[in-house]
PDB file of C-alpha atoms in Angstrom:
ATOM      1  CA  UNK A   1     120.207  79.504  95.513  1.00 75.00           C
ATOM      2  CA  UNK A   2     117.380  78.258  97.914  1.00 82.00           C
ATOM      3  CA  UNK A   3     117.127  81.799  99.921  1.00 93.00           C
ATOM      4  CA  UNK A   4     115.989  80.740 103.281  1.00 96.00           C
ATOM      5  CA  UNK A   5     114.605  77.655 104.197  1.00 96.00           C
ATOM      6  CA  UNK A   6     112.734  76.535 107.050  1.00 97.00           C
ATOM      7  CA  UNK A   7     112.008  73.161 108.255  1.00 97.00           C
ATOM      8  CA  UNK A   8     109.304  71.406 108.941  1.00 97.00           C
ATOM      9  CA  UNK A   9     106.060  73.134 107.910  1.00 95.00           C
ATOM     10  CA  UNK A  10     104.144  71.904 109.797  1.00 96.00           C
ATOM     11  CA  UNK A  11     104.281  70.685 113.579  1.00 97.00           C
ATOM     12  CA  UNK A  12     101.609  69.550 115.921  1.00 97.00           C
ATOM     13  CA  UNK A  13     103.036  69.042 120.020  1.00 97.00           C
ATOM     14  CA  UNK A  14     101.745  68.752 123.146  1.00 97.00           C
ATOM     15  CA  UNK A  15     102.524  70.673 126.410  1.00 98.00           C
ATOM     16  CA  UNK A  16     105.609  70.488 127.826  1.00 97.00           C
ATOM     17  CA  UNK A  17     107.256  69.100 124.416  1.00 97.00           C
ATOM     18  CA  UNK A  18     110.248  70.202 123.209  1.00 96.00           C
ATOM     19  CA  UNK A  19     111.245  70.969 119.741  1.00 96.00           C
ATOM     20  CA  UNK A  20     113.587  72.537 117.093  1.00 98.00           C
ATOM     21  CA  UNK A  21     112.479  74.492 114.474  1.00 98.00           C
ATOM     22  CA  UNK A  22     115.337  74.586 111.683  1.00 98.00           C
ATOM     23  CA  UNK A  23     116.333  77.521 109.349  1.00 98.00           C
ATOM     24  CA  UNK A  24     118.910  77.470 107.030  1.00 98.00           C
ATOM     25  CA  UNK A  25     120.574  80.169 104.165  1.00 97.00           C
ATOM     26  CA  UNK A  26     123.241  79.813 101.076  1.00 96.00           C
ATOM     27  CA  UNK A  27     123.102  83.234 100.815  1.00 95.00           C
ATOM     28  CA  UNK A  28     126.602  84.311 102.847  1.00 95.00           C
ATOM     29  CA  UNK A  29     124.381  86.439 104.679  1.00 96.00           C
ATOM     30  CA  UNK A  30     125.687  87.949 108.015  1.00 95.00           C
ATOM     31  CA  UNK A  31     121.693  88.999 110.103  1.00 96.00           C
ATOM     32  CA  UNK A  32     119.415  86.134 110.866  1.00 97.00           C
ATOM     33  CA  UNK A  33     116.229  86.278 112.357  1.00 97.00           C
ATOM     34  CA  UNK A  34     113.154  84.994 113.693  1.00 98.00           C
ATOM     35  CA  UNK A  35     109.552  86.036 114.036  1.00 97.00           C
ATOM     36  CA  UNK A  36     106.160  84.836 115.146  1.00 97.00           C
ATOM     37  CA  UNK A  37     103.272  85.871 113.078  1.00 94.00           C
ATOM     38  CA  UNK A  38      99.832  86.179 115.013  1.00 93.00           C
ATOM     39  CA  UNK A  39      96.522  87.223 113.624  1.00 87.00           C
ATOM     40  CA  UNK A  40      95.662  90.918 114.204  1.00 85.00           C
ATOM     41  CA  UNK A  41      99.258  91.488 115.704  1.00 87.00           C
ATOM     42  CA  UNK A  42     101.424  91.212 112.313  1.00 88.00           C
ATOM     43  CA  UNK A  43     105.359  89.404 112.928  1.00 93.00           C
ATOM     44  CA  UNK A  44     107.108  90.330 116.443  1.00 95.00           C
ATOM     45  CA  UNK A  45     110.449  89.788 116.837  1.00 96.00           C
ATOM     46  CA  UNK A  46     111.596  87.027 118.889  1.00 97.00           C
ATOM     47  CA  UNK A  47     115.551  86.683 118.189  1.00 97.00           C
ATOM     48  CA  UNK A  48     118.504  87.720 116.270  1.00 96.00           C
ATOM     49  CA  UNK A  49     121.920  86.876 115.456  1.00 96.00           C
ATOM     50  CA  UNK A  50     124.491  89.222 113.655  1.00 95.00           C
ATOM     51  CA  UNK A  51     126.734  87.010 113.158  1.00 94.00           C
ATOM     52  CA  UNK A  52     127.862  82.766 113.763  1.00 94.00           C
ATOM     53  CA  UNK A  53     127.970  82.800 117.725  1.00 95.00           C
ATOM     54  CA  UNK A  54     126.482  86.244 117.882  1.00 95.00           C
ATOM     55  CA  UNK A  55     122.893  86.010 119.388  1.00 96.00           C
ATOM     56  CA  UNK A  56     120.547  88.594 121.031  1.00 95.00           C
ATOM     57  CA  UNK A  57     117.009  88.956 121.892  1.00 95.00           C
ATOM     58  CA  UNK A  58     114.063  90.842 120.364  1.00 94.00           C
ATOM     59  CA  UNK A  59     110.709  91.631 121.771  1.00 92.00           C
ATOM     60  CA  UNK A  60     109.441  88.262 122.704  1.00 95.00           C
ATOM     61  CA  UNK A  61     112.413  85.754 123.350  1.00 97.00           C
ATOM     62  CA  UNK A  62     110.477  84.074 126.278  1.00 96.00           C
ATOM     63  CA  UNK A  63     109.888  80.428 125.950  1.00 96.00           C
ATOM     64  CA  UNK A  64     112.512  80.563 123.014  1.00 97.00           C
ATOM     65  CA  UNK A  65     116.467  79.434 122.699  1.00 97.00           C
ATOM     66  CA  UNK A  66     119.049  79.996 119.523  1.00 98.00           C
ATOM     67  CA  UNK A  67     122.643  79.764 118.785  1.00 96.00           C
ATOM     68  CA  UNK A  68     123.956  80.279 115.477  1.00 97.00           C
ATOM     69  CA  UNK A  69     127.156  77.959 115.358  1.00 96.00           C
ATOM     70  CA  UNK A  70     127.815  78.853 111.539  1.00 96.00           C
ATOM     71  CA  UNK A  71     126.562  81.405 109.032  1.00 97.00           C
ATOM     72  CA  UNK A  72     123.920  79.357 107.313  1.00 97.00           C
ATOM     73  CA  UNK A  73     122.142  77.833 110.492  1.00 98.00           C
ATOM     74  CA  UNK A  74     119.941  79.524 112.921  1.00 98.00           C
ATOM     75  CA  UNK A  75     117.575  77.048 114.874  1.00 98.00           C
ATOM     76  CA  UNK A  76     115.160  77.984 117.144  1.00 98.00           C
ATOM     77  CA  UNK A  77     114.612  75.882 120.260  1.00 98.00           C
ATOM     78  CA  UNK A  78     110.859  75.913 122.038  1.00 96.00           C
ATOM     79  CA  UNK A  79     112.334  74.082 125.722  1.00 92.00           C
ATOM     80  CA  UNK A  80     108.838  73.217 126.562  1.00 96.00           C
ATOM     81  CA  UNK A  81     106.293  74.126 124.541  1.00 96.00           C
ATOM     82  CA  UNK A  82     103.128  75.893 125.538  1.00 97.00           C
ATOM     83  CA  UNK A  83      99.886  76.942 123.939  1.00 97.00           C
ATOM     84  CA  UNK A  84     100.645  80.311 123.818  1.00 96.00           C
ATOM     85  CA  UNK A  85     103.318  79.312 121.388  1.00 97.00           C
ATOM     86  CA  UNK A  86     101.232  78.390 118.752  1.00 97.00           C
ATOM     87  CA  UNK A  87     101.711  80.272 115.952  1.00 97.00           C
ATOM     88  CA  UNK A  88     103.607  80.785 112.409  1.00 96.00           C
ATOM     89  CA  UNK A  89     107.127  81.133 112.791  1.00 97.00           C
ATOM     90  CA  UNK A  90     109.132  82.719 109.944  1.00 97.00           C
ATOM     91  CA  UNK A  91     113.287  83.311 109.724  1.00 98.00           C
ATOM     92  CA  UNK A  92     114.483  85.807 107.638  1.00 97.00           C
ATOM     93  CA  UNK A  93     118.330  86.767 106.709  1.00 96.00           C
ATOM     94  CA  UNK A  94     119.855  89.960 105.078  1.00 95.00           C
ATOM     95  CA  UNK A  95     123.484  90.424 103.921  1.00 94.00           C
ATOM     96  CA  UNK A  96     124.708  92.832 106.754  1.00 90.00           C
ATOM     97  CA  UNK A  97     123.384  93.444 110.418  1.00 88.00           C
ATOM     98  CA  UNK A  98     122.360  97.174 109.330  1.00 85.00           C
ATOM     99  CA  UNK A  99     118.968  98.537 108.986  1.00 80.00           C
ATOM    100  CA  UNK A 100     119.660  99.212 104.969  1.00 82.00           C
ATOM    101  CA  UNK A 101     119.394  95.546 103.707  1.00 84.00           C
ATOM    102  CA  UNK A 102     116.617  93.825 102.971  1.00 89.00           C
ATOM    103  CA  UNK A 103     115.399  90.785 104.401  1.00 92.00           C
ATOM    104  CA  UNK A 104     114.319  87.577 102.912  1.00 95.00           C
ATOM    105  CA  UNK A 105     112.388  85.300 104.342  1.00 96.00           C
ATOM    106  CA  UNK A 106     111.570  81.689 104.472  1.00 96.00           C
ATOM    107  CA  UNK A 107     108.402  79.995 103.811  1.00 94.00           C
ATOM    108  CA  UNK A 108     107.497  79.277 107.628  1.00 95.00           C
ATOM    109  CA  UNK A 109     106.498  77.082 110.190  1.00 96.00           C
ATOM    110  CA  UNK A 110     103.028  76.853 111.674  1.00 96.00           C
ATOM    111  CA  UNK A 111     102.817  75.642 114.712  1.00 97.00           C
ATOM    112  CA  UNK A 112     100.439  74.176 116.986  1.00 97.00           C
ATOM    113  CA  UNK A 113     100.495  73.358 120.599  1.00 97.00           C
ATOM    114  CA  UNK A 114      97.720  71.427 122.263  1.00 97.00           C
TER     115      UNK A 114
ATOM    116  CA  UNK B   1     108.694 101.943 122.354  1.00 72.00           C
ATOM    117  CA  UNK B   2     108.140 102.052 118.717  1.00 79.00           C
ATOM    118  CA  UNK B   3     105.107 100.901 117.115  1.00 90.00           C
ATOM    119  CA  UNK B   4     103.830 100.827 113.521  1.00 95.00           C
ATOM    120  CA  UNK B   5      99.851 101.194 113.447  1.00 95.00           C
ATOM    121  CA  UNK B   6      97.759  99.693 109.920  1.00 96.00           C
ATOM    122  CA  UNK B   7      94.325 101.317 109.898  1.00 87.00           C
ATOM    123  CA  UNK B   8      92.624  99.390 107.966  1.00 88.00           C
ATOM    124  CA  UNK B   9      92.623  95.493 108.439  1.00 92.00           C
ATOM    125  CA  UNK B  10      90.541  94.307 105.858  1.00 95.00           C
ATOM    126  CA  UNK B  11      90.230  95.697 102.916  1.00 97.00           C
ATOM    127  CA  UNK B  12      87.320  94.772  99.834  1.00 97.00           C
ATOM    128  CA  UNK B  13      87.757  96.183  96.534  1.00 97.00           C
ATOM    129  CA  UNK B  14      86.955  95.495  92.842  1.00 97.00           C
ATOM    130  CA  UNK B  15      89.280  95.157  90.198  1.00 97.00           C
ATOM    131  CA  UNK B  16      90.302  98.347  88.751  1.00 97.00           C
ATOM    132  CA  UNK B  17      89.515  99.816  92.126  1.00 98.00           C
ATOM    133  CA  UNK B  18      92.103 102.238  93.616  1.00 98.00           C
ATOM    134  CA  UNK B  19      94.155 101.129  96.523  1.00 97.00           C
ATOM    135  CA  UNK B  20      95.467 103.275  99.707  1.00 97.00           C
ATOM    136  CA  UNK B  21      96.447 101.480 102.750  1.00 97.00           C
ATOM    137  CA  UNK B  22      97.536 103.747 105.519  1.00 96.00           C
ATOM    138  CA  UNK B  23     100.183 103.056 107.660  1.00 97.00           C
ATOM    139  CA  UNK B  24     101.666 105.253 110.410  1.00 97.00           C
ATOM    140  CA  UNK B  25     104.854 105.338 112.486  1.00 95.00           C
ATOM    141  CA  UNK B  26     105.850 105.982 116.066  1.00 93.00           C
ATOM    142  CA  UNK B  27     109.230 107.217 116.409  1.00 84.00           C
ATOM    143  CA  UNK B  28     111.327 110.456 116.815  1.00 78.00           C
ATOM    144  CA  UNK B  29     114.233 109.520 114.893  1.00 83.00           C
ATOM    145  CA  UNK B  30     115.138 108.441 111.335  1.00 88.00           C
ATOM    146  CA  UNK B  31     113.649 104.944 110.151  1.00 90.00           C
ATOM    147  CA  UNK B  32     113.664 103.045 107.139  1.00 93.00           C
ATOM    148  CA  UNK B  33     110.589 101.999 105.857  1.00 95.00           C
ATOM    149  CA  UNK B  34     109.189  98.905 103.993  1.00 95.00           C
ATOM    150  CA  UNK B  35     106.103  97.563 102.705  1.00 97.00           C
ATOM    151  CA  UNK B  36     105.794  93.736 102.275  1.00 96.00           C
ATOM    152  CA  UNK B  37     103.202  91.521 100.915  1.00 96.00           C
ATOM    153  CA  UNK B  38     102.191  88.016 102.062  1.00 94.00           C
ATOM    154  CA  UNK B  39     100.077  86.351  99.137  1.00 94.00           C
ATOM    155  CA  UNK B  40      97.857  83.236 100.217  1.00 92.00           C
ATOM    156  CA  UNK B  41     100.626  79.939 101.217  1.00 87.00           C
ATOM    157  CA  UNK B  42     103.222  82.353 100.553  1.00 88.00           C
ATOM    158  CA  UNK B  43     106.028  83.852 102.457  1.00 87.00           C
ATOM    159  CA  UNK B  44     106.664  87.623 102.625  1.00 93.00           C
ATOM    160  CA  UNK B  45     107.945  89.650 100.014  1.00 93.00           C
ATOM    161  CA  UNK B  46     109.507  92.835  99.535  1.00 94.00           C
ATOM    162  CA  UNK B  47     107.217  95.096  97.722  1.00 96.00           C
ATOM    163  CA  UNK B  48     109.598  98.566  98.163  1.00 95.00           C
ATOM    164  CA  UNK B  49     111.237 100.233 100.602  1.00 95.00           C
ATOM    165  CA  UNK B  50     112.496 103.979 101.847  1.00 95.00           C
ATOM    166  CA  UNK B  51     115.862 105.051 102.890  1.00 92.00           C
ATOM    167  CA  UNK B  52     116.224 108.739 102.206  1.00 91.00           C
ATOM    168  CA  UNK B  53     115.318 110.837  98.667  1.00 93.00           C
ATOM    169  CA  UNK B  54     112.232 111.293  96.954  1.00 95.00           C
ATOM    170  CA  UNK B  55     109.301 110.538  99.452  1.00 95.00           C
ATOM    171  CA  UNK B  56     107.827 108.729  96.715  1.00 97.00           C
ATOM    172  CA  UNK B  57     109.361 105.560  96.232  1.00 97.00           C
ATOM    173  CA  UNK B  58     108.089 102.955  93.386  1.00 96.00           C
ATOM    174  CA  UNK B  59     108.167  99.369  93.797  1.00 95.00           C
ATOM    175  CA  UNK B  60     106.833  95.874  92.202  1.00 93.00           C
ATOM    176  CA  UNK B  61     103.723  95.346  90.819  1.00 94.00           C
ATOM    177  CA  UNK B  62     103.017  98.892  90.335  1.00 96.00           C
ATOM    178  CA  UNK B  63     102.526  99.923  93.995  1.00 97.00           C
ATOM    179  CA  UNK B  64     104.177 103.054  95.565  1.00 97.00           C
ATOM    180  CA  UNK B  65     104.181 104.483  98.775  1.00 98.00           C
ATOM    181  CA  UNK B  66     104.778 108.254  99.922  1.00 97.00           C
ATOM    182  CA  UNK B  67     106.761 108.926 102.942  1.00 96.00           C
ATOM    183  CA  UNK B  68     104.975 112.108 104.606  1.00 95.00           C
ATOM    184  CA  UNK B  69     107.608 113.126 107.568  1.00 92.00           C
ATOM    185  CA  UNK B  70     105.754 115.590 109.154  1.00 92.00           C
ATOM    186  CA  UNK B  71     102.802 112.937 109.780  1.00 94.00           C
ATOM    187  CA  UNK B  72     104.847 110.003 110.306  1.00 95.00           C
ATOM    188  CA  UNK B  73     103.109 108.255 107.506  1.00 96.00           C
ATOM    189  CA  UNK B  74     104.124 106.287 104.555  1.00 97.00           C
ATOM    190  CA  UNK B  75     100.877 104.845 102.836  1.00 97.00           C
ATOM    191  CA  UNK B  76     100.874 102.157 100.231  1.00 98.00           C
ATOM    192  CA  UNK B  77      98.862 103.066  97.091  1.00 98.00           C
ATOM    193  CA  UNK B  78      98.135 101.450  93.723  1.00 98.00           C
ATOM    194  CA  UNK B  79      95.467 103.080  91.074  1.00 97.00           C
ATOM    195  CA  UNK B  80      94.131  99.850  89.787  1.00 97.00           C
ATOM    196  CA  UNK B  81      94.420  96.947  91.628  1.00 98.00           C
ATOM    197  CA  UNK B  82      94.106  93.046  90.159  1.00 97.00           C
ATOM    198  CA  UNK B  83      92.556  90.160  91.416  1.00 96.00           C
ATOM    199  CA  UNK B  84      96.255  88.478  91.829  1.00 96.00           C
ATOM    200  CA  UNK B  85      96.659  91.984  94.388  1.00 97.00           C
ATOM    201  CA  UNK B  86      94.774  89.744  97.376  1.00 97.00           C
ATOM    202  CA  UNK B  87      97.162  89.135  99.944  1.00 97.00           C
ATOM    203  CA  UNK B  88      98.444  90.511 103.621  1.00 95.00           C
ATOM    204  CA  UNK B  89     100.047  93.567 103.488  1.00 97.00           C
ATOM    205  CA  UNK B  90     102.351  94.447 106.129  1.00 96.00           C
ATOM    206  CA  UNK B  91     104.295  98.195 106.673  1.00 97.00           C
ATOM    207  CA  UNK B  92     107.707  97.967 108.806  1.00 95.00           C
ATOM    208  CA  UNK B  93     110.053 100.106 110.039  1.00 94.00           C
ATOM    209  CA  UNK B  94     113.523  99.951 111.433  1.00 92.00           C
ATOM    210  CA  UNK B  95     115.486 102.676 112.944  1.00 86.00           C
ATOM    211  CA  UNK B  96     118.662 103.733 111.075  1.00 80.00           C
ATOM    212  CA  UNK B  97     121.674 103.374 112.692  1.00 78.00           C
ATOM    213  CA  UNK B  98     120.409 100.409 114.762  1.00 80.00           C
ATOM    214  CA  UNK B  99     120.709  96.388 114.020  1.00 86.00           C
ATOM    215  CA  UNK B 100     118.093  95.619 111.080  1.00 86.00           C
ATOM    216  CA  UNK B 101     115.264  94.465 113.689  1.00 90.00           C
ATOM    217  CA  UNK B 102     112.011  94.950 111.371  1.00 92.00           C
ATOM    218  CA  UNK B 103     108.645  96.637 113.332  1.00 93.00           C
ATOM    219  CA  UNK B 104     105.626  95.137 112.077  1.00 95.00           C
ATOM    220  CA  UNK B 105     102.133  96.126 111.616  1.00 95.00           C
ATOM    221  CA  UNK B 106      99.488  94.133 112.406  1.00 95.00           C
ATOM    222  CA  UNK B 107      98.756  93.827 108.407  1.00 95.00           C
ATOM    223  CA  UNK B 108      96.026  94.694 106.107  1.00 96.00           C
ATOM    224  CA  UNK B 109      94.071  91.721 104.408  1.00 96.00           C
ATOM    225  CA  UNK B 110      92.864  92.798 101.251  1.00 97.00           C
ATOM    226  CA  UNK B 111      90.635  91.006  99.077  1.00 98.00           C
ATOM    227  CA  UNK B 112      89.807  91.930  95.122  1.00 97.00           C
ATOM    228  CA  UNK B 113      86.745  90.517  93.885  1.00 95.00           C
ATOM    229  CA  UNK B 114      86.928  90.418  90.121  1.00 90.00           C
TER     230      UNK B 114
END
């Protein structure tokens, strides 16, 4: 098994960019996620998914699209990226939507926006 | 809303040093609780977690954590820490019952100087 993978590491874009941030699992598993990890402020939540077509938002979805067409996939759309975007992104996945499962995460993306 | 505070953010020890990293919770109800670790170019890992049971759960690496109710705490300790400890360490919660939507701290950074 991979786990989680997220591609690409790295990313450098300019205001008002667009982009895709891909995250993929072979792990069957039914809760994706995504984060942002900022210094001094630990990993917020920006979306979810329970399940393929099944998307919701977390704390800080502004800025930020998903859709989850199938159970491994989970990309992360920035419409037009702004500085306040930069930052590390991470996905994560756990077998079941329910708070007793443990999540795994990918390796991130950092991201910078000039 | 529900917040997870991490007193200290950086953290200097020597090897063989003792390690407690505090980490406190707010929220009424019953949460699950997790410490991960972050080591340098790494992604997060699970280092243990608490459902219900013993308040004093045992995970990898030979770090435990007690889960103190009554203060809302559940500190991460190890009695001899390693140079190979440095990393981020970051406490979470999630509320039982609810979607598996992790609550962050803002992360400890500790460094062990050999």
């Amino acid at each position: 098994n991979a786990g989680v993978t997220q591609t690409p590491k790295f990313q450098v874009l300019k205001t008002g960019q667009s982009m895709t941030l891909q995250c993929a699992q072979d792990m069957n598993h039914e809760y994706m996620s995504w984060y942002r990890q900022d210094p001094g402020m630990g990993l917020r939540l920006i979306h979810y998914s329970v399940g393929a077509g099944i998307t919701d938002q977390g704390e800080v979805p502004n800025g930020y699209n998903v859709s989850r067409s199938t159970t491994e996939d989970f990309p992360l759309r920035l419409l037009s990226a702004a500085p306040s975007q930069t930052s590390v992104y991470f996905c994560a996945s756990s077998l079941s939507r329910t708070a007793y499962n443990e999540q795994f995460f990918g390796p991130g993306t950092r991201l910078t926006v000039l | 809303a529900q917040s997870v505070s991490q007193h200290n953010h950086h953290v200097i020890l020597s090897e063989a040093a003792s390690l407690e990293l505090g980490c406190n919770y707010s929220y009424g109800g019953t949460v699950n609780l997790f410490w991960y670790v972050q080591y340098p170019g790494q992604h997060l890992q699970l280092l243990l977690k608490y459902f219900s049971g013993d308040p004093l759960v045992k995970g990898i690496k030979g770090f435990e954590a007690e889960f103190i109710k009554s203060k809302f705490s559940f500190n991460l300790r190890k009695p001899s820490v390693q140079w190979s400890d440095t990393a981020e360490y970051f406490c979470a919660v999630v509320l039982s019952g609810g979607y598996n939507k992790l609550i962050f701290g803002a992360g400890t950074r500790l460094a062990v100087h050999p």
